mmCIF file of C-alpha atoms in Angstrom:
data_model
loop_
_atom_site.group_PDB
_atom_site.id
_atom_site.type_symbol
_atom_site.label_atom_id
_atom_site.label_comp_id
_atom_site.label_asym_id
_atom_site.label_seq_id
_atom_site.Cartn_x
_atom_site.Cartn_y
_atom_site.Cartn_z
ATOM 1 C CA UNK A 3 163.846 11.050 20.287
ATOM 2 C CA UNK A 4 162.910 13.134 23.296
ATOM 3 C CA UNK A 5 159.912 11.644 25.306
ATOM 4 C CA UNK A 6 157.425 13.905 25.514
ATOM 5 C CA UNK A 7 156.072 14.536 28.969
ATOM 6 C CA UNK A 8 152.917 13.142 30.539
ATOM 7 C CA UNK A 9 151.742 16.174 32.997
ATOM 8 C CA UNK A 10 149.733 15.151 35.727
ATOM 9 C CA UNK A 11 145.749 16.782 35.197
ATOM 10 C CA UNK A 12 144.311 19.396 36.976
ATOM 11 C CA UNK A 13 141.447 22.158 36.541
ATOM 12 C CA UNK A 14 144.331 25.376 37.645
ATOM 13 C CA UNK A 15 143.903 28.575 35.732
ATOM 14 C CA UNK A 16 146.841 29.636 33.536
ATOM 15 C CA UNK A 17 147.699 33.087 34.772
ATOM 16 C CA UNK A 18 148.920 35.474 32.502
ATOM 17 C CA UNK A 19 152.466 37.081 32.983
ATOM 18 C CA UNK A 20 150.759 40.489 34.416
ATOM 19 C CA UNK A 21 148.373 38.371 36.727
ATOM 20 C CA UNK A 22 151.469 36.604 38.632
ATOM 21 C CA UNK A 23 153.159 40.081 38.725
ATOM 22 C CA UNK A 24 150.366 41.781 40.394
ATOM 23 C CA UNK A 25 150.003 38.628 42.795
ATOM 24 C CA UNK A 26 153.527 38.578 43.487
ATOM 25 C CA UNK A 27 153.607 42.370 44.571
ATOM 26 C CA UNK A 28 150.768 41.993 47.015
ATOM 27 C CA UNK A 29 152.181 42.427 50.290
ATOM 28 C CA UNK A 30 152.594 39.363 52.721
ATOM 29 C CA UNK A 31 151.152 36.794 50.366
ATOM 30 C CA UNK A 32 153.691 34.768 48.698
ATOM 31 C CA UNK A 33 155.936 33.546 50.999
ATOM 32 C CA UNK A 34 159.326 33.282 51.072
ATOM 33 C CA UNK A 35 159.226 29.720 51.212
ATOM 34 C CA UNK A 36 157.367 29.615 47.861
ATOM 35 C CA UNK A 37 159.757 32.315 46.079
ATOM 36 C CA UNK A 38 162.726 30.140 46.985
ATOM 37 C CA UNK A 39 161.516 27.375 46.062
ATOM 38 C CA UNK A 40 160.704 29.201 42.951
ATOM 39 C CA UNK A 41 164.070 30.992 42.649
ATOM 40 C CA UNK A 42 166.149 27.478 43.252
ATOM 41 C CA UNK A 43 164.226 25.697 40.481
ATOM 42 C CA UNK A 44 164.457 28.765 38.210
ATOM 43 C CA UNK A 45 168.481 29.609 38.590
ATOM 44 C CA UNK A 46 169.277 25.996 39.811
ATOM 45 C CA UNK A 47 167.501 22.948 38.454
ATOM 46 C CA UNK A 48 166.753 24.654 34.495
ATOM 47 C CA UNK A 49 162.880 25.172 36.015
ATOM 48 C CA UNK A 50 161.705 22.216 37.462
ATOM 49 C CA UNK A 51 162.452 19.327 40.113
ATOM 50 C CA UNK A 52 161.356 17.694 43.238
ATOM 51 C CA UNK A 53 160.594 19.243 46.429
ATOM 52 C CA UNK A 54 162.879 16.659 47.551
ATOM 53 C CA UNK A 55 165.700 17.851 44.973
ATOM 54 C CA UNK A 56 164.605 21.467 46.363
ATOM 55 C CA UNK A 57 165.581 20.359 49.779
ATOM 56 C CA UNK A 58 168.534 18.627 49.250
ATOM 57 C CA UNK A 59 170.021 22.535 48.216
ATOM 58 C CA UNK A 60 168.048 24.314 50.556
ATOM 59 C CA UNK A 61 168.638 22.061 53.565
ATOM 60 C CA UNK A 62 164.680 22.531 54.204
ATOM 61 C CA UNK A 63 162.720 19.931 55.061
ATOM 62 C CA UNK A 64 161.015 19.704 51.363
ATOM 63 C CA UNK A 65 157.363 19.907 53.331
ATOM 64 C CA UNK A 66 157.966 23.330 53.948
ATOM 65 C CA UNK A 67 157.691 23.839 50.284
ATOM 66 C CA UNK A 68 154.394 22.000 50.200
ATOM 67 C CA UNK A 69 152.957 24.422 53.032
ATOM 68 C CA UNK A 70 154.193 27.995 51.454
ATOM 69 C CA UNK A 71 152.074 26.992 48.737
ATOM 70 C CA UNK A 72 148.804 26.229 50.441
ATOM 71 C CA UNK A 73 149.445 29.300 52.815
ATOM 72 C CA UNK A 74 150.110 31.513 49.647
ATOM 73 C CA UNK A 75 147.122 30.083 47.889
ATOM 74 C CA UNK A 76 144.550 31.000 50.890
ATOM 75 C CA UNK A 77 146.137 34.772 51.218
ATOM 76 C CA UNK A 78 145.583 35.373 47.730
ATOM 77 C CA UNK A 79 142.152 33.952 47.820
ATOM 78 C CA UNK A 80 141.826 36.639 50.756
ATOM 79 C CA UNK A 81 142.689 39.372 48.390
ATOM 80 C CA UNK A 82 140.243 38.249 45.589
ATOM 81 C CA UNK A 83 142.039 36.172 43.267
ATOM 82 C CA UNK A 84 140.589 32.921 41.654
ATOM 83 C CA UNK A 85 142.506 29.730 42.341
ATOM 84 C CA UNK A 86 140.139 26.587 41.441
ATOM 85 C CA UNK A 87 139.983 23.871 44.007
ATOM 86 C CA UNK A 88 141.727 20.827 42.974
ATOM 87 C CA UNK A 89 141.517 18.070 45.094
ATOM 88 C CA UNK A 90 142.618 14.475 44.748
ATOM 89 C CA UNK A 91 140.587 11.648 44.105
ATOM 90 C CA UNK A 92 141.607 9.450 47.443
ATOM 91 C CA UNK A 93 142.138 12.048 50.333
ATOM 92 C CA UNK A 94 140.243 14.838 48.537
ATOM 93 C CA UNK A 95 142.991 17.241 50.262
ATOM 94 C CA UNK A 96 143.490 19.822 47.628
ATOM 95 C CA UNK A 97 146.296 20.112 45.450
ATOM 96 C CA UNK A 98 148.162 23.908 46.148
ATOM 97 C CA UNK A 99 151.203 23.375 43.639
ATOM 98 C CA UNK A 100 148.966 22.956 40.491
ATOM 99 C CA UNK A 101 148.208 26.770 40.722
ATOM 100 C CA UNK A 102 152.232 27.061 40.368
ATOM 101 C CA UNK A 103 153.490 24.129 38.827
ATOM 102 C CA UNK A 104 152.522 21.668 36.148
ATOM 103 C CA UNK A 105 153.355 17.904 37.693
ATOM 104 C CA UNK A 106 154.663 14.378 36.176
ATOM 105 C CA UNK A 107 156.837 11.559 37.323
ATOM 106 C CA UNK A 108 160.143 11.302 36.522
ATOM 107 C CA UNK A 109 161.809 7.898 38.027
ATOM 108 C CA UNK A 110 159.735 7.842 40.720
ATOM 109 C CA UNK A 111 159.868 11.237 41.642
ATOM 110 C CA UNK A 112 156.868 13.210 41.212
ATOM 111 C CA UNK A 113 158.782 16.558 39.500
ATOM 112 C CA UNK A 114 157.306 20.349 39.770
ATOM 113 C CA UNK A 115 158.229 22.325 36.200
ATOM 114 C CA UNK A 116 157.716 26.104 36.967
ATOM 115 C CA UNK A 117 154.902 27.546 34.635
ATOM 116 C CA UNK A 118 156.168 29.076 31.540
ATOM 117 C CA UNK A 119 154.206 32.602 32.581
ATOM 118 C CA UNK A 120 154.893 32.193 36.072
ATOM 119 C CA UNK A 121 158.787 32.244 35.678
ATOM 120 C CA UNK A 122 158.741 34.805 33.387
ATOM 121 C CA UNK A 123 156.900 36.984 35.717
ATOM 122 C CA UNK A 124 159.107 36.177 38.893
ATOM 123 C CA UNK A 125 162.274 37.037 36.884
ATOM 124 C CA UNK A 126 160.634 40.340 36.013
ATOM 125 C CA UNK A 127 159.553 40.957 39.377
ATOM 126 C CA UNK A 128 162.988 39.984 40.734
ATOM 127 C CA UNK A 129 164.625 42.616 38.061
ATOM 128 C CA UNK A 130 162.063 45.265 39.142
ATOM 129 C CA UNK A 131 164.227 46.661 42.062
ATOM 130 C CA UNK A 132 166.347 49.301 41.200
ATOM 131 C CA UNK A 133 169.913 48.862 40.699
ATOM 132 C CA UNK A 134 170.887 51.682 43.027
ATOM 133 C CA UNK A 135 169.313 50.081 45.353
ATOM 134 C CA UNK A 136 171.141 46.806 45.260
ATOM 135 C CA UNK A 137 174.180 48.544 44.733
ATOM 136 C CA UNK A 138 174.299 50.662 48.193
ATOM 137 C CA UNK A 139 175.018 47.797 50.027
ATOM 138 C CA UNK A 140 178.324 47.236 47.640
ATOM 139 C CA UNK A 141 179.072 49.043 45.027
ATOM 140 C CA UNK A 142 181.660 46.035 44.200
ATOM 141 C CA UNK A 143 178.732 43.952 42.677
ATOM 142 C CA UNK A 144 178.306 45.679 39.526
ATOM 143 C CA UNK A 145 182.043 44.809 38.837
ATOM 144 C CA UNK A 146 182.173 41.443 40.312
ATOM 145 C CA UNK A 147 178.387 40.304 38.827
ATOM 146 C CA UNK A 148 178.008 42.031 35.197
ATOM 147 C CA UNK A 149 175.583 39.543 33.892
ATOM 148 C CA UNK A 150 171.544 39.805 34.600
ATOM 149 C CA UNK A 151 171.645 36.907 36.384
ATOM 150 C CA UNK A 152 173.847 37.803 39.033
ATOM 151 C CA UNK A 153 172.522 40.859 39.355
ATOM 152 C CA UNK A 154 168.870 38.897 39.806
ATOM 153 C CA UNK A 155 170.601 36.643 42.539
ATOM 154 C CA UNK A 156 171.715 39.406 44.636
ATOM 155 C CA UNK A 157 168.576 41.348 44.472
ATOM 156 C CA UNK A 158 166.830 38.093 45.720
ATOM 157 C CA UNK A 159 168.845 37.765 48.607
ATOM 158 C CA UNK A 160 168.789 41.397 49.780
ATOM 159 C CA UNK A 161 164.737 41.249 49.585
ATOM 160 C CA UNK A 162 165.203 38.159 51.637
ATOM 161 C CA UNK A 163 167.596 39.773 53.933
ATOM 162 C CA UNK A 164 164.811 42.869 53.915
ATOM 163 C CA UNK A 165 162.060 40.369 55.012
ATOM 164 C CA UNK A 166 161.720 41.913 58.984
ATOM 165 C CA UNK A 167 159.198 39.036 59.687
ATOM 166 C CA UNK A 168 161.840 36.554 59.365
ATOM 167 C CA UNK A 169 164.774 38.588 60.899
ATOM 168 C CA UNK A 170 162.648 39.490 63.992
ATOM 169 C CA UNK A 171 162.082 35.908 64.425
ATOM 170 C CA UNK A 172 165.369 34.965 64.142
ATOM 171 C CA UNK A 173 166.534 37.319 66.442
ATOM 172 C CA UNK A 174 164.084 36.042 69.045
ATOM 173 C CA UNK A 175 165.324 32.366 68.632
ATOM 174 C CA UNK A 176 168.659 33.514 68.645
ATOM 175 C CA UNK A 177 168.451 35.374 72.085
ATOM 176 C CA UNK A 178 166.380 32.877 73.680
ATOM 177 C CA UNK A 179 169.432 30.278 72.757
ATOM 178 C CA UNK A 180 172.201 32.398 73.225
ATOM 179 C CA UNK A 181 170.936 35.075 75.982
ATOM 180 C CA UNK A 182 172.032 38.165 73.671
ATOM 181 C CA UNK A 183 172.711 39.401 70.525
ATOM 182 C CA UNK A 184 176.593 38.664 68.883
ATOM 183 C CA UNK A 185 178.205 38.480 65.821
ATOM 184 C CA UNK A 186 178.513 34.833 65.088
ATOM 185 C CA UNK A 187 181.553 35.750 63.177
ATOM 186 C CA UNK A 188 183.790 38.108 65.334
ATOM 187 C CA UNK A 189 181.429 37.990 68.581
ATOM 188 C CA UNK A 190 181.262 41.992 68.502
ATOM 189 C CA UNK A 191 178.096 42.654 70.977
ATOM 190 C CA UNK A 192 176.309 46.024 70.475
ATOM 191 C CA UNK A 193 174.505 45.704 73.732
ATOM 192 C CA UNK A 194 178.040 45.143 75.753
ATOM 193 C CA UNK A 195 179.696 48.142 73.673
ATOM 194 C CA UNK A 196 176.649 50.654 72.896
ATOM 195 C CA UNK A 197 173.748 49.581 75.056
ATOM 196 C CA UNK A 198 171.845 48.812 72.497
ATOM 197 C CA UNK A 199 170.136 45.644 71.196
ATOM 198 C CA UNK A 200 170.774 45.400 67.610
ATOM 199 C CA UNK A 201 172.233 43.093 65.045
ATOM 200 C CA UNK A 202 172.499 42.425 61.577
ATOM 201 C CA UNK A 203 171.068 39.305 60.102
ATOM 202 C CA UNK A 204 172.976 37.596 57.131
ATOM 203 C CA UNK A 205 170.899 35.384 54.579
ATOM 204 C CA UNK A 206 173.291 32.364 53.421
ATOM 205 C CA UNK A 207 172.033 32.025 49.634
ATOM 206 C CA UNK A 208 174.635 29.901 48.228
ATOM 207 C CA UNK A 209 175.381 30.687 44.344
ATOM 208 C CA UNK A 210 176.130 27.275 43.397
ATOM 209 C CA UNK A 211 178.931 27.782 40.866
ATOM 210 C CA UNK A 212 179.982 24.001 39.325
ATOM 211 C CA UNK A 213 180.049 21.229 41.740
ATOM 212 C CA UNK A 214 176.673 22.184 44.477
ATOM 213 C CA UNK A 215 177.133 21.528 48.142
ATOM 214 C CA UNK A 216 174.308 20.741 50.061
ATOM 215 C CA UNK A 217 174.317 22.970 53.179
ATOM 216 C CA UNK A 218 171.637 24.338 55.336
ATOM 217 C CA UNK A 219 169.983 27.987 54.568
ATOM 218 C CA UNK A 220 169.634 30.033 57.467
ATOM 219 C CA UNK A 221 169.879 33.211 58.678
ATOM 220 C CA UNK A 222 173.176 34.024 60.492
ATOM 221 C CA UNK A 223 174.020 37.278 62.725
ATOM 222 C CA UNK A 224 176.936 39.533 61.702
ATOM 223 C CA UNK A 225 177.551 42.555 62.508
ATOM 224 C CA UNK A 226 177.664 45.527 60.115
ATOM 225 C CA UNK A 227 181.442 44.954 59.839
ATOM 226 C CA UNK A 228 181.610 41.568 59.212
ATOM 227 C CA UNK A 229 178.011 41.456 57.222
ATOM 228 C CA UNK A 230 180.019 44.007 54.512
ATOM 229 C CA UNK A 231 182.923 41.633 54.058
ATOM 230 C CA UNK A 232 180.560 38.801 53.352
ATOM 231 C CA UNK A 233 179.177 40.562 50.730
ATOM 232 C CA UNK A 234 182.738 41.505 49.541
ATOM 233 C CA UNK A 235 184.128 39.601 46.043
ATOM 234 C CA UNK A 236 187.025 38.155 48.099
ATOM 235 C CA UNK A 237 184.385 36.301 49.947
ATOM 236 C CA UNK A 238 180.554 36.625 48.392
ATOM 237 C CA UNK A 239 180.986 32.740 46.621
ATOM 238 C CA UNK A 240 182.778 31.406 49.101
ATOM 239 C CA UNK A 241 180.413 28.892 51.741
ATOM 240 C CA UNK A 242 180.223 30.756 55.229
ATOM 241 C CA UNK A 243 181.893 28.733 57.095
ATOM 242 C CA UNK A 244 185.253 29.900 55.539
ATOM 243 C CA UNK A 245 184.888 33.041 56.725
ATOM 244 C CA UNK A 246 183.728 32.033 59.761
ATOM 245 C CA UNK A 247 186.696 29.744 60.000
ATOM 246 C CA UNK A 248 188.757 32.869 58.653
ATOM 247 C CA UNK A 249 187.430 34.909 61.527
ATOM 248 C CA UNK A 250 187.922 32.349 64.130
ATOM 249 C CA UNK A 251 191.711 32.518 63.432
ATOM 250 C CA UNK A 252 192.272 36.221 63.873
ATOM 251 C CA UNK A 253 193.717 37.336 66.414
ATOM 252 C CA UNK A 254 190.975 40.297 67.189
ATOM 253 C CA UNK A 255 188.253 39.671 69.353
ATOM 254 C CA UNK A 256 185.943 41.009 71.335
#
């Protein structure tokens, strides 16, 4: 007999399907933090786990998780929504993932289960992007990934990829470490060939097919070249550092 779960209480609205639709279309409010987190339990974990279990695929440090929510919470207060304070009886800090999650212990591990209306919306949302669109980038996609749900994975990771915030950052770090723009891959420099800064910035959104390995998401540079072979079927579930490794070998460089 299946133990039936003991959630954790809390005074958080239940939005309705159309509420966390409209919420997540509002520009620069839910992070991106939040959706992955979101999108790993979802497509990952059967919708729910620890922040710690979230981590251990993401290679985030799981507070990061804990933030996005807070920092999502107080932008969509901005915009007028309602989100009850919760706060805990000790610290009286307020609890951000009861707006998102409903909480209970699970061997020790306290485990967030997606809300039923708030997954359905974010796999609406993430099937709201046109096909087309998607497909531009490689028309091999609709071949390789037939079912909805690959089709919902790749859309996630180009709206990731089409997240300038976190690119521009990126590219900052980047240059500050390395002194200029390259293709990590092939080492192709626009500004040495064209005289032009520019770059493109690879997302590395592992699919997770059978056995996962637990590898650090990050943002990579490629350049167009190399960034349309990654996204290729010979190498779009393969880890990174194959082709990277695959690249190293070649006899081509610049």
């Amino acid at each position: 007999m299946q133990k039936e779960l003991d959630y954790y209480p809390t005074n958080a609205k239940n939005y309705t399907v159309d509420e966390w639709i409209l919420m997540l279309q509002e520009k620069d409010c839910f992070t991106p933090f939040l959706q992955e987190a979101i999108y790993v339990l979802v497509f990952e974990m059967d919708g729910k786990g620890s922040a710690k279990q979230i981590s251990e695929i993401t290679g985030r440090p799981y507070q990061v998780y804990n933030t996005s929510m807070a920092q999502t919470v107080k932008r969509l207060r901005k915009k007028g929504y309602t989100f009850e304070t919760d706060l805990r009886n000790k610290s009286k800090k307020e609890r951000y993932w009861c707006h998102f999650f409903n909480g209970y212990y699970e061997k020790e591990l306290f485990i967030w289960e997606v809300k039923d209306s708030l997954q359905e919306a974010f796999m609406k949302y993430i099937g709201k992007f046109d096909r087309d669109d998607a497909l531009t980038y490689d028309n091999e996609l609709a071949n390789e990934y037939e079912t909805i749900e690959g089709m919902k994975r790749h859309r996630t990771h180009y709206q990731i990829e089409r997240n300038s915030k976190i690119i521009n950052i990126a590219k900052k770090e980047f240059i500050k470490k390395h002194g200029e723009l390259f293709c990590e891959a092939c080492n192709f420099s626009f500004e040495k060939t064209y005289e032009i800064e520019f770059i493109e910035a690879h997302h590395i959104l592992p699919l997770y097919m059978g056995k996962r390995r637990t590898r650090k998401i990050d943002l990579i540079m490629l350049c167009a070249n190399c960034h349309r072979a990654v996204h290729n079927k010979k190498w779009i579930d393969k880890p990174i550092d194959e082709f990277l490794e695959y690249m190293k070998n070649k006899s081509i460089k610049y």
